Structure formats: C-alpha cells, structure tokens
Amino acid sequence: MSPRRDSAAPAMAPDLDEEDPVLRAFRLAPVVYDEQISDEEREAVAAGAAGPFTPHEEVRAEVRRRAEAEGALVEYEQIMRTRGRTASRLR
C-alpha cells in the first residue's frame, strides 16, 4: 500500500469536481499583478539582492541575546539541542 493511502491526506482533500465550470474558470484565470512597481522599489530590491548579508553566526548570536533578555534562554537552548546545535558549537 502506498504511503499516500495510509495517510489522512485523501480524507482531508476537498472533493473537487473537475467538470465544475466555476472551478475550471478560476483555475484557468490569468494572474495579473495590477500594481505598478516604482523605480525606487526596483532599486531597493536590486540593492537587497546584492547584499551585504548578515552572517548566520551573527543572526544566531542576536537571537540568543534576545532570548536571554526576554528570559527565554532555556527554551532557546532546548530548541538548539533538538536541532543538534549547542551554544558552544555552531554549524
């Protein structure tokens, strides 16, 4: 038996009638982005794509500092252990 048959996914899937004209029209309708993107927005996207990027270690250190400041350091450490990481060992 396939994994798909063993899962609850088929039972939860909506019963879609392929012959339903409204569903068909909706599915085949073109997607139109009707807002114009300004030159300023284009420049901002291009600048962001070019970097600079924040290194992963700095992001993790900042998240740890915030967790400690909010009194959630224990939860942070549990999450890191669950993911196979510790405060002393960065991946």
MMTF fields as JSON, N, C-alpha, C and O atoms, coordinates in Angstrom:
{
  "mmtfVersion": "1.0.0",
  "mmtfProducer": "UNKNOWN",
  "numBonds": 363,
  "numAtoms": 364,
  "numGroups": 91,
  "numChains": 1,
  "numModels": 1,
  "chainsPerModel": [1],
  "groupsPerChain": [91],
  "chainIdList": ["A"],
  "bondAtomList": [4, 2, 8, 6, 12, 10, 16, 14, 20, 18, 24, 22, 28, 26, 32, 30, 36, 34, 40, 38, 44, 42, 48, 46, 52, 50, 56, 54, 60, 58, 64, 62, 68, 66, 72, 70, 76, 74, 80, 78, 84, 82, 88, 86, 92, 90, 96, 94, 100, 98, 104, 102, 108, 106, 112, 110, 116, 114, 120, 118, 124, 122, 128, 126, 132, 130, 136, 134, 140, 138, 144, 142, 148, 146, 152, 150, 156, 154, 160, 158, 164, 162, 168, 166, 172, 170, 176, 174, 180, 178, 184, 182, 188, 186, 192, 190, 196, 194, 200, 198, 204, 202, 208, 206, 212, 210, 216, 214, 220, 218, 224, 222, 228, 226, 232, 230, 236, 234, 240, 238, 244, 242, 248, 246, 252, 250, 256, 254, 260, 258, 264, 262, 268, 266, 272, 270, 276, 274, 280, 278, 284, 282, 288, 286, 292, 290, 296, 294, 300, 298, 304, 302, 308, 306, 312, 310, 316, 314, 320, 318, 324, 322, 328, 326, 332, 330, 336, 334, 340, 338, 344, 342, 348, 346, 352, 350, 356, 354, 360, 358],
  "bondOrderList": [1, 1, 1, 1, 1, 1, 1, 1, 1, 1, 1, 1, 1, 1, 1, 1, 1, 1, 1, 1, 1, 1, 1, 1, 1, 1, 1, 1, 1, 1, 1, 1, 1, 1, 1, 1, 1, 1, 1, 1, 1, 1, 1, 1, 1, 1, 1, 1, 1, 1, 1, 1, 1, 1, 1, 1, 1, 1, 1, 1, 1, 1, 1, 1, 1, 1, 1, 1, 1, 1, 1, 1, 1, 1, 1, 1, 1, 1, 1, 1, 1, 1, 1, 1, 1, 1, 1, 1, 1, 1],
  "groupList": [{"groupName": "MET", "atomNameList": ["N", "CA", "C", "O"], "elementList": ["N", "C", "C", "O"], "formalChargeList": [0, 0, 0, 0], "bondAtomList": [1, 0, 2, 1, 3, 2], "bondOrderList": [1, 1, 2], "singleLetterCode": "M", "chemCompType": "L-PEPTIDE LINKING"}, {"groupName": "SER", "atomNameList": ["N", "CA", "C", "O"], "elementList": ["N", "C", "C", "O"], "formalChargeList": [0, 0, 0, 0], "bondAtomList": [1, 0, 2, 1, 3, 2], "bondOrderList": [1, 1, 2], "singleLetterCode": "S", "chemCompType": "L-PEPTIDE LINKING"}, {"groupName": "PRO", "atomNameList": ["N", "CA", "C", "O"], "elementList": ["N", "C", "C", "O"], "formalChargeList": [0, 0, 0, 0], "bondAtomList": [1, 0, 2, 1, 3, 2], "bondOrderList": [1, 1, 2], "singleLetterCode": "P", "chemCompType": "L-PEPTIDE LINKING"}, {"groupName": "ARG", "atomNameList": ["N", "CA", "C", "O"], "elementList": ["N", "C", "C", "O"], "formalChargeList": [0, 0, 0, 0], "bondAtomList": [1, 0, 2, 1, 3, 2], "bondOrderList": [1, 1, 2], "singleLetterCode": "R", "chemCompType": "L-PEPTIDE LINKING"}, {"groupName": "ASP", "atomNameList": ["N", "CA", "C", "O"], "elementList": ["N", "C", "C", "O"], "formalChargeList": [0, 0, 0, 0], "bondAtomList": [1, 0, 2, 1, 3, 2], "bondOrderList": [1, 1, 2], "singleLetterCode": "D", "chemCompType": "L-PEPTIDE LINKING"}, {"groupName": "ALA", "atomNameList": ["N", "CA", "C", "O"], "elementList": ["N", "C", "C", "O"], "formalChargeList": [0, 0, 0, 0], "bondAtomList": [1, 0, 2, 1, 3, 2], "bondOrderList": [1, 1, 2], "singleLetterCode": "A", "chemCompType": "L-PEPTIDE LINKING"}, {"groupName": "LEU", "atomNameList": ["N", "CA", "C", "O"], "elementList": ["N", "C", "C", "O"], "formalChargeList": [0, 0, 0, 0], "bondAtomList": [1, 0, 2, 1, 3, 2], "bondOrderList": [1, 1, 2], "singleLetterCode": "L", "chemCompType": "L-PEPTIDE LINKING"}, {"groupName": "GLU", "atomNameList": ["N", "CA", "C", "O"], "elementList": ["N", "C", "C", "O"], "formalChargeList": [0, 0, 0, 0], "bondAtomList": [1, 0, 2, 1, 3, 2], "bondOrderList": [1, 1, 2], "singleLetterCode": "E", "chemCompType": "L-PEPTIDE LINKING"}, {"groupName": "VAL", "atomNameList": ["N", "CA", "C", "O"], "elementList": ["N", "C", "C", "O"], "formalChargeList": [0, 0, 0, 0], "bondAtomList": [1, 0, 2, 1, 3, 2], "bondOrderList": [1, 1, 2], "singleLetterCode": "V", "chemCompType": "L-PEPTIDE LINKING"}, {"groupName": "PHE", "atomNameList": ["N", "CA", "C", "O"], "elementList": ["N", "C", "C", "O"], "formalChargeList": [0, 0, 0, 0], "bondAtomList": [1, 0, 2, 1, 3, 2], "bondOrderList": [1, 1, 2], "singleLetterCode": "F", "chemCompType": "L-PEPTIDE LINKING"}, {"groupName": "TYR", "atomNameList": ["N", "CA", "C", "O"], "elementList": ["N", "C", "C", "O"], "formalChargeList": [0, 0, 0, 0], "bondAtomList": [1, 0, 2, 1, 3, 2], "bondOrderList": [1, 1, 2], "singleLetterCode": "Y", "chemCompType": "L-PEPTIDE LINKING"}, {"groupName": "GLN", "atomNameList": ["N", "CA", "C", "O"], "elementList": ["N", "C", "C", "O"], "formalChargeList": [0, 0, 0, 0], "bondAtomList": [1, 0, 2, 1, 3, 2], "bondOrderList": [1, 1, 2], "singleLetterCode": "Q", "chemCompType": "L-PEPTIDE LINKING"}, {"groupName": "ILE", "atomNameList": ["N", "CA", "C", "O"], "elementList": ["N", "C", "C", "O"], "formalChargeList": [0, 0, 0, 0], "bondAtomList": [1, 0, 2, 1, 3, 2], "bondOrderList": [1, 1, 2], "singleLetterCode": "I", "chemCompType": "L-PEPTIDE LINKING"}, {"groupName": "GLY", "atomNameList": ["N", "CA", "C", "O"], "elementList": ["N", "C", "C", "O"], "formalChargeList": [0, 0, 0, 0], "bondAtomList": [1, 0, 2, 1, 3, 2], "bondOrderList": [1, 1, 2], "singleLetterCode": "G", "chemCompType": "PEPTIDE LINKING"}, {"groupName": "THR", "atomNameList": ["N", "CA", "C", "O"], "elementList": ["N", "C", "C", "O"], "formalChargeList": [0, 0, 0, 0], "bondAtomList": [1, 0, 2, 1, 3, 2], "bondOrderList": [1, 1, 2], "singleLetterCode": "T", "chemCompType": "L-PEPTIDE LINKING"}, {"groupName": "HIS", "atomNameList": ["N", "CA", "C", "O"], "elementList": ["N", "C", "C", "O"], "formalChargeList": [0, 0, 0, 0], "bondAtomList": [1, 0, 2, 1, 3, 2], "bondOrderList": [1, 1, 2], "singleLetterCode": "H", "chemCompType": "L-PEPTIDE LINKING"}],
  "groupTypeList": [0, 1, 2, 3, 3, 4, 1, 5, 5, 2, 5, 0, 5, 2, 4, 6, 4, 7, 7, 4, 2, 8, 6, 3, 5, 9, 3, 6, 5, 2, 8, 8, 10, 4, 7, 11, 12, 1, 4, 7, 7, 3, 7, 5, 8, 5, 5, 13, 5, 5, 13, 2, 9, 14, 2, 15, 7, 7, 8, 3, 5, 7, 8, 3, 3, 3, 5, 7, 5, 7, 13, 5, 6, 8, 7, 10, 7, 11, 12, 0, 3, 14, 3, 13, 3, 14, 5, 1, 3, 6, 3],
  "groupIdList": [1, 2, 3, 4, 5, 6, 7, 8, 9, 10, 11, 12, 13, 14, 15, 16, 17, 18, 19, 20, 21, 22, 23, 24, 25, 26, 27, 28, 29, 30, 31, 32, 33, 34, 35, 36, 37, 38, 39, 40, 41, 42, 43, 44, 45, 46, 47, 48, 49, 50, 51, 52, 53, 54, 55, 56, 57, 58, 59, 60, 61, 62, 63, 64, 65, 66, 67, 68, 69, 70, 71, 72, 73, 74, 75, 76, 77, 78, 79, 80, 81, 82, 83, 84, 85, 86, 87, 88, 89, 90, 91],
  "secStructList": [7, 7, 2, 2, 2, 2, 1, 1, 2, 2, 2, 2, 1, 7, 7, 7, 7, 6, 6, 7, 2, 2, 2, 2, 2, 2, 2, 2, 1, 7, 7, 7, 7, 7, 1, 7, 7, 7, 2, 2, 2, 2, 2, 2, 2, 2, 2, 2, 2, 6, 7, 7, 7, 7, 7, 2, 2, 2, 2, 2, 2, 2, 2, 2, 2, 2, 2, 2, 2, 6, 6, 7, 2, 2, 2, 2, 2, 2, 2, 2, 2, 2, 6, 6, 7, 7, 1, 1, 7, 7, 7],
  "xCoordList": [0.848, 0.0, 0.897, 1.89, 0.563, 1.394, 1.253, 0.234, 2.275, 2.188, 1.016, 0.436, 0.678, -0.433, -1.745, -2.562, -1.959, -3.183, -3.218, -4.291, -2.052, -2.001, -2.218, -2.543, -2.045, -2.133, -3.578, -4.47, -3.777, -5.106, -5.347, -6.444, -4.326, -4.46, -5.651, -6.381, -5.89, -7.047, -8.373, -9.306, -8.46, -9.706, -9.933, -11.075, -8.852, -8.96, -9.044, -9.397, -8.731, -8.746, -10.169, -11.092, -10.355, -11.702, -12.149, -11.334, -13.436, -13.991, -14.198, -15.212, -13.24, -13.3, -13.857, -13.352, -14.883, -15.485, -14.756, -14.837, -14.053, -13.278, -14.162, -13.676, -15.414, -16.328, -17.013, -17.804, -16.722, -17.338, -16.843, -15.644, -17.742, -17.3, -16.69, -15.798, -17.151, -16.6, -15.174, -14.272, -14.98, -13.644, -12.691, -11.555, -13.149, -12.317, -11.936, -10.776, -12.899, -12.622, -11.637, -10.731, -11.819, -10.919, -9.509, -8.534, -9.407, -8.107, -7.38, -6.152, -8.115, -7.506, -7.388, -6.839, -7.894, -7.846, -6.41, -5.608, -6.08, -4.719, -4.498, -5.415, -3.288, -2.913, -2.274, -1.272, -2.868, -2.397, -1.979, -2.744, -0.765, -0.291, -0.609, 0.048, -1.614, -2.094, -1.437, -1.76, -0.533, 0.16, 1.468, 2.207, 1.738, 2.989, 4.111, 3.93, 5.25, 6.412, 7.228, 7.602, 7.495, 8.231, 9.715, 10.213, 10.402, 11.849, 12.552, 13.544, 12.027, 12.603, 12.486, 13.427, 11.342, 11.154, 12.083, 12.659, 12.228, 13.145, 14.579, 15.292, 14.994, 16.345, 16.54, 17.595, 15.526, 15.625, 15.763, 16.548, 15.003, 15.093, 16.476, 17.094, 16.956, 18.275, 19.378, 20.315, 19.272, 20.287, 20.266, 21.318, 19.084, 18.978, 19.507, 20.088, 19.315, 19.783, 21.297, 21.897, 21.914, 23.36, 24.086, 25.309, 23.351, 23.977, 24.078, 23.463, 24.766, 25.534, 24.61, 23.529, 25.046, 24.271, 24.837, 26.037, 23.959, 24.384, 24.779, 23.988, 25.992, 26.425, 25.515, 24.979, 25.36, 24.497, 24.86, 23.978, 26.129, 26.568, 26.096, 25.716, 26.12, 25.664, 24.158, 23.692, 23.416, 21.966, 21.657, 20.83, 22.33, 22.097, 22.487, 21.798, 23.582, 24.01, 22.977, 22.695, 22.42, 21.402, 20.127, 19.529, 19.712, 18.528, 18.764, 17.87, 19.968, 20.305, 20.268, 19.727, 20.843, 20.825, 19.39, 19.063, 18.544, 17.148, 16.412, 15.627, 16.666, 16.043, 16.482, 15.67, 17.753, 18.27, 17.648, 17.279, 17.526, 16.949, 15.483, 14.991, 14.779, 13.352, 13.1, 11.952, 14.172, 14.008, 13.642, 13.08, 13.954, 13.602, 14.836, 14.793, 15.921, 17.162, 17.048, 17.618, 16.313, 16.148, 15.444, 15.861, 14.376, 13.657, 14.544, 14.519, 15.328, 16.245, 17.242, 17.475, 17.826, 18.798, 18.15, 18.78, 16.906, 16.209, 16.003, 16.179, 15.633, 15.431, 16.751, 16.788, 17.812, 19.114, 19.565, 20.112, 19.335, 19.7, 18.873, 19.391, 17.585, 16.704, 17.181, 17.06, 17.712, 18.203, 19.659, 20.25, 20.23, 21.592, 22.646, 23.782, 22.291, 23.242, 23.345, 22.393, 24.487, 24.655, 25.19, 25.618, 25.16, 25.64, 27.131, 27.616, 27.857, 29.295, 29.704, 30.832, 28.807, 29.166, 28.229, 27.037, 28.778, 27.99, 28.213, 29.314, 27.149, 27.272, 27.417, 27.533],
  "yCoordList": [-1.171, 0.0, 1.238, 1.284, 2.206, 3.399, 4.26, 4.193, 5.07, 5.953, 6.918, 7.317, 7.285, 8.218, 7.617, 8.325, 6.343, 5.688, 5.532, 5.495, 5.442, 5.277, 6.593, 6.59, 7.711, 8.998, 9.496, 8.925, 10.551, 11.155, 12.158, 12.704, 12.413, 13.426, 13.187, 14.139, 11.964, 11.79, 12.086, 12.583, 11.788, 12.032, 13.521, 13.968, 14.289, 15.716, 16.522, 17.7, 15.922, 16.647, 17.037, 16.239, 18.26, 18.668, 17.876, 17.477, 17.661, 16.93, 17.922, 18.617, 17.98, 18.929, 18.246, 17.219, 18.827, 18.303, 18.922, 20.131, 18.108, 18.604, 19.22, 19.996, 18.897, 19.428, 20.712, 21.291, 21.16, 22.374, 23.575, 23.853, 24.296, 25.401, 26.567, 27.247, 26.803, 27.891, 27.545, 28.378, 26.323, 25.889, 25.928, 26.386, 25.453, 25.444, 26.872, 27.136, 27.787, 29.186, 29.81, 30.542, 29.519, 30.058, 29.518, 30.266, 28.222, 27.578, 28.073, 28.154, 28.399, 28.828, 30.345, 30.833, 31.09, 32.551, 33.044, 32.511, 34.058, 34.595, 35.363, 35.986, 35.304, 36.051, 37.348, 37.343, 38.445, 39.747, 40.558, 40.719, 41.062, 41.958, 43.362, 43.873, 43.998, 45.268, 46.499, 47.624, 46.308, 47.455, 47.671, 46.726, 48.909, 49.238, 49.288, 49.807, 48.751, 48.783, 50.014, 50.216, 50.826, 52.066, 51.774, 50.706, 52.751, 52.613, 52.51, 51.795, 53.231, 53.188, 51.774, 51.285, 51.121, 49.752, 48.785, 47.889, 48.963, 48.106, 48.243, 47.251, 49.483, 49.734, 49.097, 48.528, 49.192, 48.606, 47.091, 46.502, 46.459, 45.0, 44.623, 43.677, 45.359, 45.07, 45.261, 44.466, 46.312, 46.55, 45.454, 45.034, 44.991, 43.92, 42.602, 41.826, 42.337, 41.082, 41.048, 39.973, 42.207, 42.271, 42.178, 42.038, 42.252, 42.166, 43.546, 44.457, 43.778, 42.797, 41.912, 42.332, 40.713, 39.756, 39.624, 39.789, 39.325, 39.116, 37.655, 36.763, 37.398, 36.011, 35.259, 35.84, 33.97, 33.106, 33.17, 33.202, 33.189, 33.21, 34.473, 34.427, 35.6, 36.858, 36.815, 37.314, 36.232, 36.128, 35.251, 35.609, 34.089, 33.198, 33.867, 33.708, 34.612, 35.303, 36.348, 36.504, 37.053, 38.064, 37.413, 37.915, 36.31, 35.601, 35.113, 35.189, 34.613, 34.143, 35.303, 35.158, 36.454, 37.626, 38.045, 38.36, 38.046, 38.448, 37.44, 37.824, 36.157, 35.13, 35.301, 35.179, 35.579, 35.771, 37.007, 36.976, 38.089, 39.328, 39.153, 39.808, 38.276, 38.063, 36.915, 36.565, 36.333, 35.241, 33.916, 33.04, 33.765, 32.546, 31.76, 31.001, 31.936, 31.27, 29.751, 29.032, 29.259, 27.812, 27.227, 26.195, 27.886, 27.409, 27.468, 26.562, 28.536, 28.669, 27.511, 26.896, 27.221, 26.129, 24.783, 23.933, 24.582, 23.333, 23.197, 22.118, 24.285, 24.255, 23.949, 23.149, 24.572, 24.335, 22.883, 22.273, 22.335, 20.924, 19.992, 19.018, 20.296, 19.476, 19.468, 18.462, 20.572, 20.676, 20.231, 20.363, 19.709, 19.2, 20.28, 20.079, 21.416, 22.511, 22.864, 22.694, 23.347, 23.834, 25.254, 25.713, 25.937, 27.314, 27.367, 28.352, 26.324, 26.354, 25.837, 26.071, 25.143, 24.576, 25.104, 24.798, 25.897, 26.426, 25.542, 25.046, 25.361, 24.58, 25.49, 25.019],
  "zCoordList": [0.0, 0.0, 0.0, 0.726, -0.783, -0.891, 0.364, 1.052, 0.664, 1.832, 1.726, 2.735, 0.515, 0.33, 0.819, 1.407, 0.588, 1.03, 2.543, 3.144, 3.152, 4.6, 5.332, 6.519, 4.648, 5.331, 5.37, 4.742, 6.108, 6.218, 5.104, 4.993, 4.267, 3.219, 2.296, 2.016, 1.806, 0.923, 1.616, 0.986, 2.89, 3.614, 3.821, 3.925, 3.881, 4.131, 2.838, 2.88, 1.699, 0.435, 0.086, 0.253, -0.399, -0.786, -2.007, -2.838, -2.101, -3.228, -4.371, -4.423, -5.273, -6.375, -7.609, -8.061, -8.124, -9.338, -10.524, -10.741, -11.283, -12.411, -13.491, -14.314, -13.502, -14.506, -14.042, -14.786, -12.832, -12.301, -13.111, -13.113, -13.803, -14.658, -13.875, -14.383, -12.665, -11.864, -11.43, -11.521, -10.962, -10.566, -11.754, -11.631, -12.891, -14.094, -14.492, -14.81, -14.478, -14.833, -13.854, -14.252, -12.585, -11.569, -11.761, -11.683, -12.012, -12.17, -13.421, -13.428, -14.465, -15.726, -15.864, -16.851, -14.892, -14.975, -14.903, -14.137, -15.696, -15.644, -14.34, -13.805, -13.854, -12.654, -13.126, -13.841, -12.718, -13.161, -11.946, -10.995, -11.992, -10.949, -11.422, -12.329, -10.817, -11.336, -10.713, -11.094, -9.773, -9.197, -9.938, -10.211, -10.254, -10.922, -9.884, -8.783, -10.246, -9.361, -9.715, -10.87, -8.715, -8.961, -9.158, -8.8, -9.735, -9.917, -8.567, -8.424, -7.582, -6.23, -5.643, -5.017, -5.843, -5.351, -6.082, -5.465, -7.395, -8.162, -7.657, -7.511, -7.393, -6.889, -5.511, -5.231, -4.658, -3.319, -3.391, -2.649, -4.283, -4.442, -4.973, -4.485, -5.965, -6.533, -5.499, -5.435, -4.692, -3.664, -2.612, -2.131, -2.255, -1.266, -1.782, -1.023, -3.063, -3.647, -3.755, -3.76, -3.841, -3.984, -2.64, -2.61, -1.533, -0.223, 0.376, -0.178, 1.414, 2.179, 3.015, 3.43, 3.245, 4.002, 5.406, 5.625, 6.351, 7.726, 7.893, 7.586, 8.377, 8.563, 9.545, 10.489, 9.299, 10.099, 11.585, 12.443, 11.877, 13.277, 13.985, 15.155, 13.278, 13.885, 14.152, 15.177, 13.247, 13.425, 14.631, 15.468, 14.72, 15.865, 17.177, 18.184, 17.171, 18.391, 18.808, 19.996, 17.849, 18.162, 18.695, 19.646, 18.097, 18.58, 20.007, 20.849, 20.276, 21.623, 22.625, 23.721, 22.251, 23.139, 23.454, 24.599, 22.433, 22.656, 23.537, 24.404, 23.315, 24.149, 25.597, 26.514, 25.8, 27.156, 27.793, 28.967, 27.039, 27.572, 27.937, 28.857, 27.227, 27.488, 28.457, 28.729, 28.975, 29.922, 29.279, 29.936, 28.007, 27.284, 26.866, 25.897, 27.584, 27.212, 27.311, 26.491, 28.313, 28.473, 27.252, 26.726, 26.801, 25.61, 24.375, 23.542, 24.257, 23.124, 23.113, 22.073, 24.27, 24.364, 24.039, 23.408, 24.459, 24.14, 22.635, 22.071, 22.0, 20.544, 19.841, 18.906, 20.281, 19.653, 19.848, 18.93, 21.043, 21.281, 20.406, 19.86, 20.276, 19.444, 17.998, 17.3, 17.567, 16.19, 16.05, 14.978, 17.121, 17.046, 17.145, 16.714, 17.704, 17.855, 19.331, 20.092, 19.713, 21.076, 20.995, 19.936, 22.123, 22.143, 21.844, 21.287, 22.205, 22.012, 20.629, 20.196, 19.936, 18.635, 17.559, 17.553, 16.653, 15.554, 14.337, 14.096, 13.582, 12.342, 11.163, 10.031]
}
